[in-house]
mmCIF file of C-alpha atoms in Angstrom:
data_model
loop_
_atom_site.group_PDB
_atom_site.id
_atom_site.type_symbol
_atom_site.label_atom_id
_atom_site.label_comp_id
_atom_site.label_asym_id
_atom_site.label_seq_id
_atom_site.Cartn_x
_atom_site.Cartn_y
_atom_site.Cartn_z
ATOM 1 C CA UNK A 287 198.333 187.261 55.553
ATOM 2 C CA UNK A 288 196.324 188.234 58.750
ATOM 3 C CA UNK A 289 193.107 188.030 55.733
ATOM 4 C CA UNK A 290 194.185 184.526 54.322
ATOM 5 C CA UNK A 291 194.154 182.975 57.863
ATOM 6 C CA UNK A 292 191.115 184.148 58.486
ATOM 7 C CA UNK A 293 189.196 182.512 55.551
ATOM 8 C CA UNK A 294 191.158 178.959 56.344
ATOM 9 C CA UNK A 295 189.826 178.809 59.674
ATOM 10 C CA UNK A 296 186.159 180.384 58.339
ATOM 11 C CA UNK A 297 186.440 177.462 55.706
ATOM 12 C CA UNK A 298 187.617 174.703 58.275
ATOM 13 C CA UNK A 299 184.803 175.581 60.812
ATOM 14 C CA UNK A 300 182.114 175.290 57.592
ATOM 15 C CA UNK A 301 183.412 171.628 57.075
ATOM 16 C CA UNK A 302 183.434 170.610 60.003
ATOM 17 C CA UNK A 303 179.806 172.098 60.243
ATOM 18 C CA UNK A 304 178.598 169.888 57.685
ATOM 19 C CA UNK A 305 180.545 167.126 58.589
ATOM 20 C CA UNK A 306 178.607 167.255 62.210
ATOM 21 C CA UNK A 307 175.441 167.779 60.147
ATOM 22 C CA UNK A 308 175.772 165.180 57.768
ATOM 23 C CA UNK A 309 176.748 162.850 60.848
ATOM 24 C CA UNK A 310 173.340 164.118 63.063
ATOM 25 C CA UNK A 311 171.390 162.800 60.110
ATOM 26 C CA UNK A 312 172.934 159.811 59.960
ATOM 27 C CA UNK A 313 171.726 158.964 63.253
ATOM 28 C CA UNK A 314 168.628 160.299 62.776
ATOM 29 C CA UNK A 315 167.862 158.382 59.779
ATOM 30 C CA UNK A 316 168.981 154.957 61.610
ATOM 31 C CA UNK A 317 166.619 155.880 64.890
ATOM 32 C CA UNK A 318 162.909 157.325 63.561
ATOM 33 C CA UNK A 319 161.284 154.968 60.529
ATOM 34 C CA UNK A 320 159.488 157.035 58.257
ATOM 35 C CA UNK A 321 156.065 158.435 58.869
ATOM 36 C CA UNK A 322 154.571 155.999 56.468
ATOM 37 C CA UNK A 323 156.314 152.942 57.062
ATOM 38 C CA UNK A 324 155.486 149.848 57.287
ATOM 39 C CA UNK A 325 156.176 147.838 60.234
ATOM 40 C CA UNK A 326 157.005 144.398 58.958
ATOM 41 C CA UNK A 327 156.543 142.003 61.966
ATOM 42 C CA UNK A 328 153.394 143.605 62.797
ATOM 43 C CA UNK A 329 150.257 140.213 61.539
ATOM 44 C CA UNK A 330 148.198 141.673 58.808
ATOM 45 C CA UNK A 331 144.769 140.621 58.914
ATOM 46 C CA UNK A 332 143.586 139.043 55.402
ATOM 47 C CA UNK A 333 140.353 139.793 54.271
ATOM 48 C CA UNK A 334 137.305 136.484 55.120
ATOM 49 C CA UNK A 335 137.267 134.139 52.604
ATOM 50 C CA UNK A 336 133.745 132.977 51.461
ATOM 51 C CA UNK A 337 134.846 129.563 51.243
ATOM 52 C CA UNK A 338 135.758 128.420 54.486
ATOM 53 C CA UNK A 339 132.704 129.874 56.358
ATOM 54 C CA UNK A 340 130.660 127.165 57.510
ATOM 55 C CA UNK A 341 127.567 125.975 55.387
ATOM 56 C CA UNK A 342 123.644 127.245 56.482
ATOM 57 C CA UNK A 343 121.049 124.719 57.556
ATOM 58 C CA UNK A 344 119.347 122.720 55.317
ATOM 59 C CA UNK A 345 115.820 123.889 54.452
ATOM 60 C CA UNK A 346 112.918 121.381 56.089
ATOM 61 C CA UNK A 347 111.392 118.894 53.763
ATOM 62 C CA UNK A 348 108.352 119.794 52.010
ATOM 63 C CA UNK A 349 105.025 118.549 52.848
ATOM 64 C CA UNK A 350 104.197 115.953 50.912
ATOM 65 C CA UNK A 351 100.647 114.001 50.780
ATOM 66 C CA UNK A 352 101.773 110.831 52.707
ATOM 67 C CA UNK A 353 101.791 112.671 56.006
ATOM 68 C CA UNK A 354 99.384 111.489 58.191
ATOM 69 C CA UNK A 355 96.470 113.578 59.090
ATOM 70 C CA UNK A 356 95.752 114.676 62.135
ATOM 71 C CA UNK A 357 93.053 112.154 63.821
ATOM 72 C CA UNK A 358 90.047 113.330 64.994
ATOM 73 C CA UNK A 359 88.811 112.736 68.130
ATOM 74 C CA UNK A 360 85.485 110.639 68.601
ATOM 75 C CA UNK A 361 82.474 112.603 69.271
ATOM 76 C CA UNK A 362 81.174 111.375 72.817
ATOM 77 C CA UNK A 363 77.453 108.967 72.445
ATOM 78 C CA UNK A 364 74.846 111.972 73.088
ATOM 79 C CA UNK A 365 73.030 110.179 76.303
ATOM 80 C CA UNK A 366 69.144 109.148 75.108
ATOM 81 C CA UNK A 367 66.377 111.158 77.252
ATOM 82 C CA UNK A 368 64.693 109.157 79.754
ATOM 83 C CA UNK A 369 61.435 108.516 79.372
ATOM 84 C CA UNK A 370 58.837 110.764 82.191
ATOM 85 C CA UNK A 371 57.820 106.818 83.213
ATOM 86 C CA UNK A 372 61.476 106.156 84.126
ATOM 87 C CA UNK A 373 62.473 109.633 85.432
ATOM 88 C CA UNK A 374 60.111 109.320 88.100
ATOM 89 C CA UNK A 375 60.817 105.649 89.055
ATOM 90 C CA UNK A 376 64.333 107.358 89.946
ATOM 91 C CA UNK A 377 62.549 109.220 91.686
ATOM 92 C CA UNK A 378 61.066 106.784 93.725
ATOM 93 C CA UNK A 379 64.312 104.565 93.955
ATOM 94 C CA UNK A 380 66.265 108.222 95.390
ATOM 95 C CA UNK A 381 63.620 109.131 97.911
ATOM 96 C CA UNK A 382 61.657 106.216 99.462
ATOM 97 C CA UNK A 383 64.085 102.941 98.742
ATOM 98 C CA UNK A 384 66.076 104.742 99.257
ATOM 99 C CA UNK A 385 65.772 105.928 102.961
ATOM 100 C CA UNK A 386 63.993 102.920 103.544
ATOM 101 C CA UNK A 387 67.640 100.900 103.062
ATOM 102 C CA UNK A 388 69.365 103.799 105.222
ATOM 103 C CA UNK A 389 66.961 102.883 107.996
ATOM 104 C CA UNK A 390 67.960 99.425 107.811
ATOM 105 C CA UNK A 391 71.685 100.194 107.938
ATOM 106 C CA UNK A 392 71.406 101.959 110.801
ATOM 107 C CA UNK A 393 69.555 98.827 112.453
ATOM 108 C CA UNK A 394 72.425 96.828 110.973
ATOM 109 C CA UNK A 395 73.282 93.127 110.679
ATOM 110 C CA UNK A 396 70.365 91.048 109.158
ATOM 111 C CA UNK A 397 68.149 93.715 108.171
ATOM 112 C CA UNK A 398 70.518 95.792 106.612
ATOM 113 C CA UNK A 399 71.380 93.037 104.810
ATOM 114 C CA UNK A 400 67.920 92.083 103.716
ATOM 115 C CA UNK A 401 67.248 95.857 102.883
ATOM 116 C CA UNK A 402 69.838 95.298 99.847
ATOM 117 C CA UNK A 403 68.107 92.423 98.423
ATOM 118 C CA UNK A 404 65.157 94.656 98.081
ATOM 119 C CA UNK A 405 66.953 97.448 96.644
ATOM 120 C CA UNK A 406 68.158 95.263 93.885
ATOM 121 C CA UNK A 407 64.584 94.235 93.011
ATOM 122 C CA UNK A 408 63.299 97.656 92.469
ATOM 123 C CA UNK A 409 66.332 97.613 90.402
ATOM 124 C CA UNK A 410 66.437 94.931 88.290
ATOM 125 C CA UNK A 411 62.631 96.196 88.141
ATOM 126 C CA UNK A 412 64.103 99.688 86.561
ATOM 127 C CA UNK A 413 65.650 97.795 83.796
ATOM 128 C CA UNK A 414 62.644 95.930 82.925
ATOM 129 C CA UNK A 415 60.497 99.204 82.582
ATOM 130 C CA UNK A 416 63.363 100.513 80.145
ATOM 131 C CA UNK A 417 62.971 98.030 78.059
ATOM 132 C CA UNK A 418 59.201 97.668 77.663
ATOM 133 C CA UNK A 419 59.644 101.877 76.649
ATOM 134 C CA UNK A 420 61.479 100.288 73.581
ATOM 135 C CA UNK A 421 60.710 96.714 72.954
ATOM 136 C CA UNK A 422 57.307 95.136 71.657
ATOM 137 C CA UNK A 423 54.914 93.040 73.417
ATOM 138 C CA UNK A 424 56.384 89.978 73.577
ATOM 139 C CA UNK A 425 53.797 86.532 72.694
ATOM 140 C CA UNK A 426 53.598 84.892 76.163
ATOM 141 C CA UNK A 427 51.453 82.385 73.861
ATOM 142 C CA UNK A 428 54.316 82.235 71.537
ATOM 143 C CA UNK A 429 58.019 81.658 71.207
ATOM 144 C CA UNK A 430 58.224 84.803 73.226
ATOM 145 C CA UNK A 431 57.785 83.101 76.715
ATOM 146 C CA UNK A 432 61.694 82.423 76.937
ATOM 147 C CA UNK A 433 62.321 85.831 76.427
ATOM 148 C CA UNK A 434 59.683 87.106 78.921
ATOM 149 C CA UNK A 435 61.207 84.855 81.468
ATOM 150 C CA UNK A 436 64.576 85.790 81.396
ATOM 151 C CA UNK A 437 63.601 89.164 81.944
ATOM 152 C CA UNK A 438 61.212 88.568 85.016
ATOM 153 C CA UNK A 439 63.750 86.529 86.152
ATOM 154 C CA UNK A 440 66.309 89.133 87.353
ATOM 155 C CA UNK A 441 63.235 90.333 90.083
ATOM 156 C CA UNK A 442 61.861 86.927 90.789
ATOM 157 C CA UNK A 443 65.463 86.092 91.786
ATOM 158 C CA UNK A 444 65.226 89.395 94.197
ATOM 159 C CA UNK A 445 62.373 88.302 95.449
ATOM 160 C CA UNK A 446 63.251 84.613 96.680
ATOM 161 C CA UNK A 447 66.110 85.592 97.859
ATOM 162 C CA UNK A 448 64.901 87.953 100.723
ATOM 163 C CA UNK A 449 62.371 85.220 101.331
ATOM 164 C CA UNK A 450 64.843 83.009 101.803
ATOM 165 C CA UNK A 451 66.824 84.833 104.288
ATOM 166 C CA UNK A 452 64.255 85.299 106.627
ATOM 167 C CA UNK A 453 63.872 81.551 106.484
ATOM 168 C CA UNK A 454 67.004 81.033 107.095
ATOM 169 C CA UNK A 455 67.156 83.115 110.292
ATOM 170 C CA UNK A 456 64.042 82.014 112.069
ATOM 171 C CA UNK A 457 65.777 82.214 115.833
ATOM 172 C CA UNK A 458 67.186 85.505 115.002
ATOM 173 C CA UNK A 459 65.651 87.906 117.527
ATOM 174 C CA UNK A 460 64.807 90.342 114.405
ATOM 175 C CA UNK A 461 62.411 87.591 112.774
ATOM 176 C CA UNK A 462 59.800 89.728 113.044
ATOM 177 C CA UNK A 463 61.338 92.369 111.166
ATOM 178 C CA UNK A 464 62.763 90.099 108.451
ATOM 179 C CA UNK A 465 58.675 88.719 108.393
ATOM 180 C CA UNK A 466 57.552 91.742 107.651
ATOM 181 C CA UNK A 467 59.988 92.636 104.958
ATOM 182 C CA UNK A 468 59.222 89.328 103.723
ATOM 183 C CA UNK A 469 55.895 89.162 103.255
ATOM 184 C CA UNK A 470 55.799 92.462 101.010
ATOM 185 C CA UNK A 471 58.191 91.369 98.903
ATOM 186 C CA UNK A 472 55.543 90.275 96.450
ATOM 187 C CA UNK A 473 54.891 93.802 95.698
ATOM 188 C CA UNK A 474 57.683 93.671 93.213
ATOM 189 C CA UNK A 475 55.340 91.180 91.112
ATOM 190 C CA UNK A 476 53.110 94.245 89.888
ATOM 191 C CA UNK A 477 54.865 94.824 86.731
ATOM 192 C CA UNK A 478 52.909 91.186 85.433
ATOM 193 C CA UNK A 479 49.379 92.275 86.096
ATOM 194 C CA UNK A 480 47.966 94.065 83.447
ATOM 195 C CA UNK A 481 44.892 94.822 85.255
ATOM 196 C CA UNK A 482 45.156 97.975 87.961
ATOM 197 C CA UNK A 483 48.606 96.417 88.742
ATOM 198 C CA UNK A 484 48.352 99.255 91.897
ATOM 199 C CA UNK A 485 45.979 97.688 93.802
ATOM 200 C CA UNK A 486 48.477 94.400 94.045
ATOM 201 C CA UNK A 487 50.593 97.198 95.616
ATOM 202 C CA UNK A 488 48.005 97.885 97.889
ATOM 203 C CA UNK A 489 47.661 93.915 98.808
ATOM 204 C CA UNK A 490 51.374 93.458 99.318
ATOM 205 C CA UNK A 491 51.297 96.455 101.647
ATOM 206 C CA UNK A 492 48.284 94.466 104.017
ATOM 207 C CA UNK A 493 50.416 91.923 103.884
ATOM 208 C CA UNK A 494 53.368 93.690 105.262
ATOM 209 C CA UNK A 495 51.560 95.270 107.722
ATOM 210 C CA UNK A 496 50.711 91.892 109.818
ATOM 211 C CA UNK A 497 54.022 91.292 111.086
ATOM 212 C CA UNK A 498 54.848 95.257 110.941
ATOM 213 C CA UNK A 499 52.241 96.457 113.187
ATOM 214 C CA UNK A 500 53.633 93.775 115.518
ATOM 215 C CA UNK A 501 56.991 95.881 115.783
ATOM 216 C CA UNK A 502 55.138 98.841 116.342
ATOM 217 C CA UNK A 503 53.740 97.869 119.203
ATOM 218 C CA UNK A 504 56.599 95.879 120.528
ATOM 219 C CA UNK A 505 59.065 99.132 119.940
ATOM 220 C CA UNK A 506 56.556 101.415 120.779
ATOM 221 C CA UNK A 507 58.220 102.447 124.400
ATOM 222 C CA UNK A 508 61.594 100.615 123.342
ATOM 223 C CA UNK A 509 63.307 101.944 119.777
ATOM 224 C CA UNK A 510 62.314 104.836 118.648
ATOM 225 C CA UNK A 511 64.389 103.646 115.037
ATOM 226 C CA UNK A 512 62.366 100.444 114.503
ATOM 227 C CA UNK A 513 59.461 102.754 114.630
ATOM 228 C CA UNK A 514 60.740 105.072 111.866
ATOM 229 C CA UNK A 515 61.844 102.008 110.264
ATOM 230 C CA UNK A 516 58.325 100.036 109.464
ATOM 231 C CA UNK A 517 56.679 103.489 108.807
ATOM 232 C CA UNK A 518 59.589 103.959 106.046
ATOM 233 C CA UNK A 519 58.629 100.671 104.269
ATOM 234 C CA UNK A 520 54.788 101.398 104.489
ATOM 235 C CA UNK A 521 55.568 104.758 102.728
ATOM 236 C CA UNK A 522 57.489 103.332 100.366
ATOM 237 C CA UNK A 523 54.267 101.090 99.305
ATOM 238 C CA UNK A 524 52.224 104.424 98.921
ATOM 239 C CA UNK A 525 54.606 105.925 96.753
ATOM 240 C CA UNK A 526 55.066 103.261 94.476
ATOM 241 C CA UNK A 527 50.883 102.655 94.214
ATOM 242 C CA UNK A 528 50.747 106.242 92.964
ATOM 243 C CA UNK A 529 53.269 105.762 90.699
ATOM 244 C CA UNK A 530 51.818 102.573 89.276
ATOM 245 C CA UNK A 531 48.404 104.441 88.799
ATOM 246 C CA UNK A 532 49.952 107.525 87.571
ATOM 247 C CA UNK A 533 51.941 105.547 84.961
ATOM 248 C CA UNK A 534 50.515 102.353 84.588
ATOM 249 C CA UNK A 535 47.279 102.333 85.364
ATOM 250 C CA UNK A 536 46.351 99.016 83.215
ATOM 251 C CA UNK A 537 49.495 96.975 83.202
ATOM 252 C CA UNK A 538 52.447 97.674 80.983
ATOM 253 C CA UNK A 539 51.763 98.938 77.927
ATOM 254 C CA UNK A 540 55.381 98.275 76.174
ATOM 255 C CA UNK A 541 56.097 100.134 73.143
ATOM 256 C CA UNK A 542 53.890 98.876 69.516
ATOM 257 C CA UNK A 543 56.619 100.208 67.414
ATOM 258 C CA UNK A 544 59.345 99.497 69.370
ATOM 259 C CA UNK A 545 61.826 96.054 68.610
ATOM 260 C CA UNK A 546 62.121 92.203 69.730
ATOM 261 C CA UNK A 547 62.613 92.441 73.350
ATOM 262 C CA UNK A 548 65.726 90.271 72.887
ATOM 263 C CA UNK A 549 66.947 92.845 70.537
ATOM 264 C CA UNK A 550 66.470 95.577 73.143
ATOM 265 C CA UNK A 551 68.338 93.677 75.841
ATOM 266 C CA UNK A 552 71.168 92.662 74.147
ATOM 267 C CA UNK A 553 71.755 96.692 73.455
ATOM 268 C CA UNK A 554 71.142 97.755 76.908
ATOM 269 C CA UNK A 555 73.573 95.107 77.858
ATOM 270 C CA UNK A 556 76.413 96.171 75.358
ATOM 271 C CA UNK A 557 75.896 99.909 76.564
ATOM 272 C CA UNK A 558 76.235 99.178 80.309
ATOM 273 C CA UNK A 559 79.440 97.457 79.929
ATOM 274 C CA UNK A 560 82.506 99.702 80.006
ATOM 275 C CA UNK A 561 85.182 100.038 77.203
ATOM 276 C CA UNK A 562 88.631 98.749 78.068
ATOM 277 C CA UNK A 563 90.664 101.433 79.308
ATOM 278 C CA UNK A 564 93.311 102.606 76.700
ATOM 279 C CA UNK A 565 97.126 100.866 77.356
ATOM 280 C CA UNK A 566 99.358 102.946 79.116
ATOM 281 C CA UNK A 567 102.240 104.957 77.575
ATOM 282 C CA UNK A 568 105.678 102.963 76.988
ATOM 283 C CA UNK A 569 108.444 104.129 79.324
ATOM 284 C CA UNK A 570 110.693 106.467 77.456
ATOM 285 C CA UNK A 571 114.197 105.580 76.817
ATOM 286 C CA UNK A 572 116.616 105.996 79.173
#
């Protein structure tokens, strides 16, 4: 008996062992997902599709013919050498005119004034030399003359014009300085004597020197500037008498091969006047 109680209890507590086992697992199964589960409200990226990524740049357009070329820029006029003849009456214009009219600015008023009368005859007398280095002879004899005259009469105008002014200002206490100015304007007339056109130089400067010496002695004690002013103009009728028999000792020769002189002027003219200026950029757009 004692045996068969023994093994009822033994087989009660095994039961109820597996019950409590069986139970556990129960739990355990409904608490801890599987190792390799799958959670199923976790988003699962999807792979890219080709489709929907956005399209590459078209390629530029090929060059074709009808695009325009590049445009060239225009090669600058290559400046024609001087001739010696012309370099040197620079020369002369830079160094004695030229102080000669700074002189007479520092005296001022009148003078001065008269001073750039002159200095457009020596250069109206530039242009005239330029041309007979390129231009023929022209006929005086012939239909010519016209020509000849109109381009004499650039320096004759010069000329009558500072011979004017000092007739115009005879109470002006500087008449005697406007006389002696005056009376050596002729000098400018040298480039129409074809025979040892520097000793007309030499004339004009006798002539100058009548009313010039006059200042000298007048401003002898008095202005030391007057003084350095007459002696400026006197040199500046040496150094044009050496130039002139340097250069030209029997007149002007102008050029035997060279063109009409109406020809020559009418380039010289075009070339001295100055190309319009290119219009200015449109605004950009706002």
């Amino acid at each position: 008996m004692a045996a068969n109680s023994q093994m009822h209890n033994l087989t009660t507590l095994i039961k109820r062992l597996e019950a409590a086992t069986s139970r556990l697992e129960d739990i355990a199964s409904s608490t801890e997902p599987p190792a390799d589960g799958v959670v199923l409200n976790q988003a699962i990226p999807s792979p890219p599709n080709p489709s929907l990524a956005a399209p590459p740049p078209p390629p530029p357009p090929p060059a074709t013919s009808k695009s325009p070329a590049p445009v060239a820029a225009k090669p600058e006029p290559v400046a024609e050498p001087l001739p010696e003849s012309i370099e040197e009456f620079d020369a002369f214009l830079n160094s004695s005119v030229d102080k000669y009219v700074k002189l007479s600015h520092q005296l001022g008023g009148l003078v001065a004034e008269q001073a750039a009368l002159v200095k457009t005859g020596f250069q109206e007398q530039r242009k005239f030399l330029l041309i007979s280095t390129k231009a023929k002879k022209p006929n005086l004899s012939g239909p010519d003359l016209p020509v000849y005259e109109s381009l004499i009469k650039p320096i004759n105008e010069a000329l009558m014009a500072v011979t004017e002014l000092k007739d115009a200002n005879r109470p002006s206490p500087m008449y005697t300085q406007l006389s002696t100015v005056s009376d050596g304007i002729m000098v400018l007339a040298w480039v129409t004597i074809d025979t040892r056109p520097y000793k007309h130089v030499d004339e004009c400067l006798g002539s100058a020197q009548f009313f010039g010496n006059r200042v000298l002695k007048e401003q002898k004690d008095k202005d030391p500037k007057q003084i350095e002013w007459v002696q400026s103009f006197y040199q500046m009728f040496r150094d044009l008498a050496d130039y002139v028999k340097q250069y030209f000792p029997t007149g002007i020769p102008w050029n035997p091969n060279g063109q009409p002189a109406q020809e020559v002027l009418k380039s010289l003219s075009a070339a001295s006047t100055p190309t319009s200026a290119p219009p200015a950029p449109a605004p950009a757009a706002a």
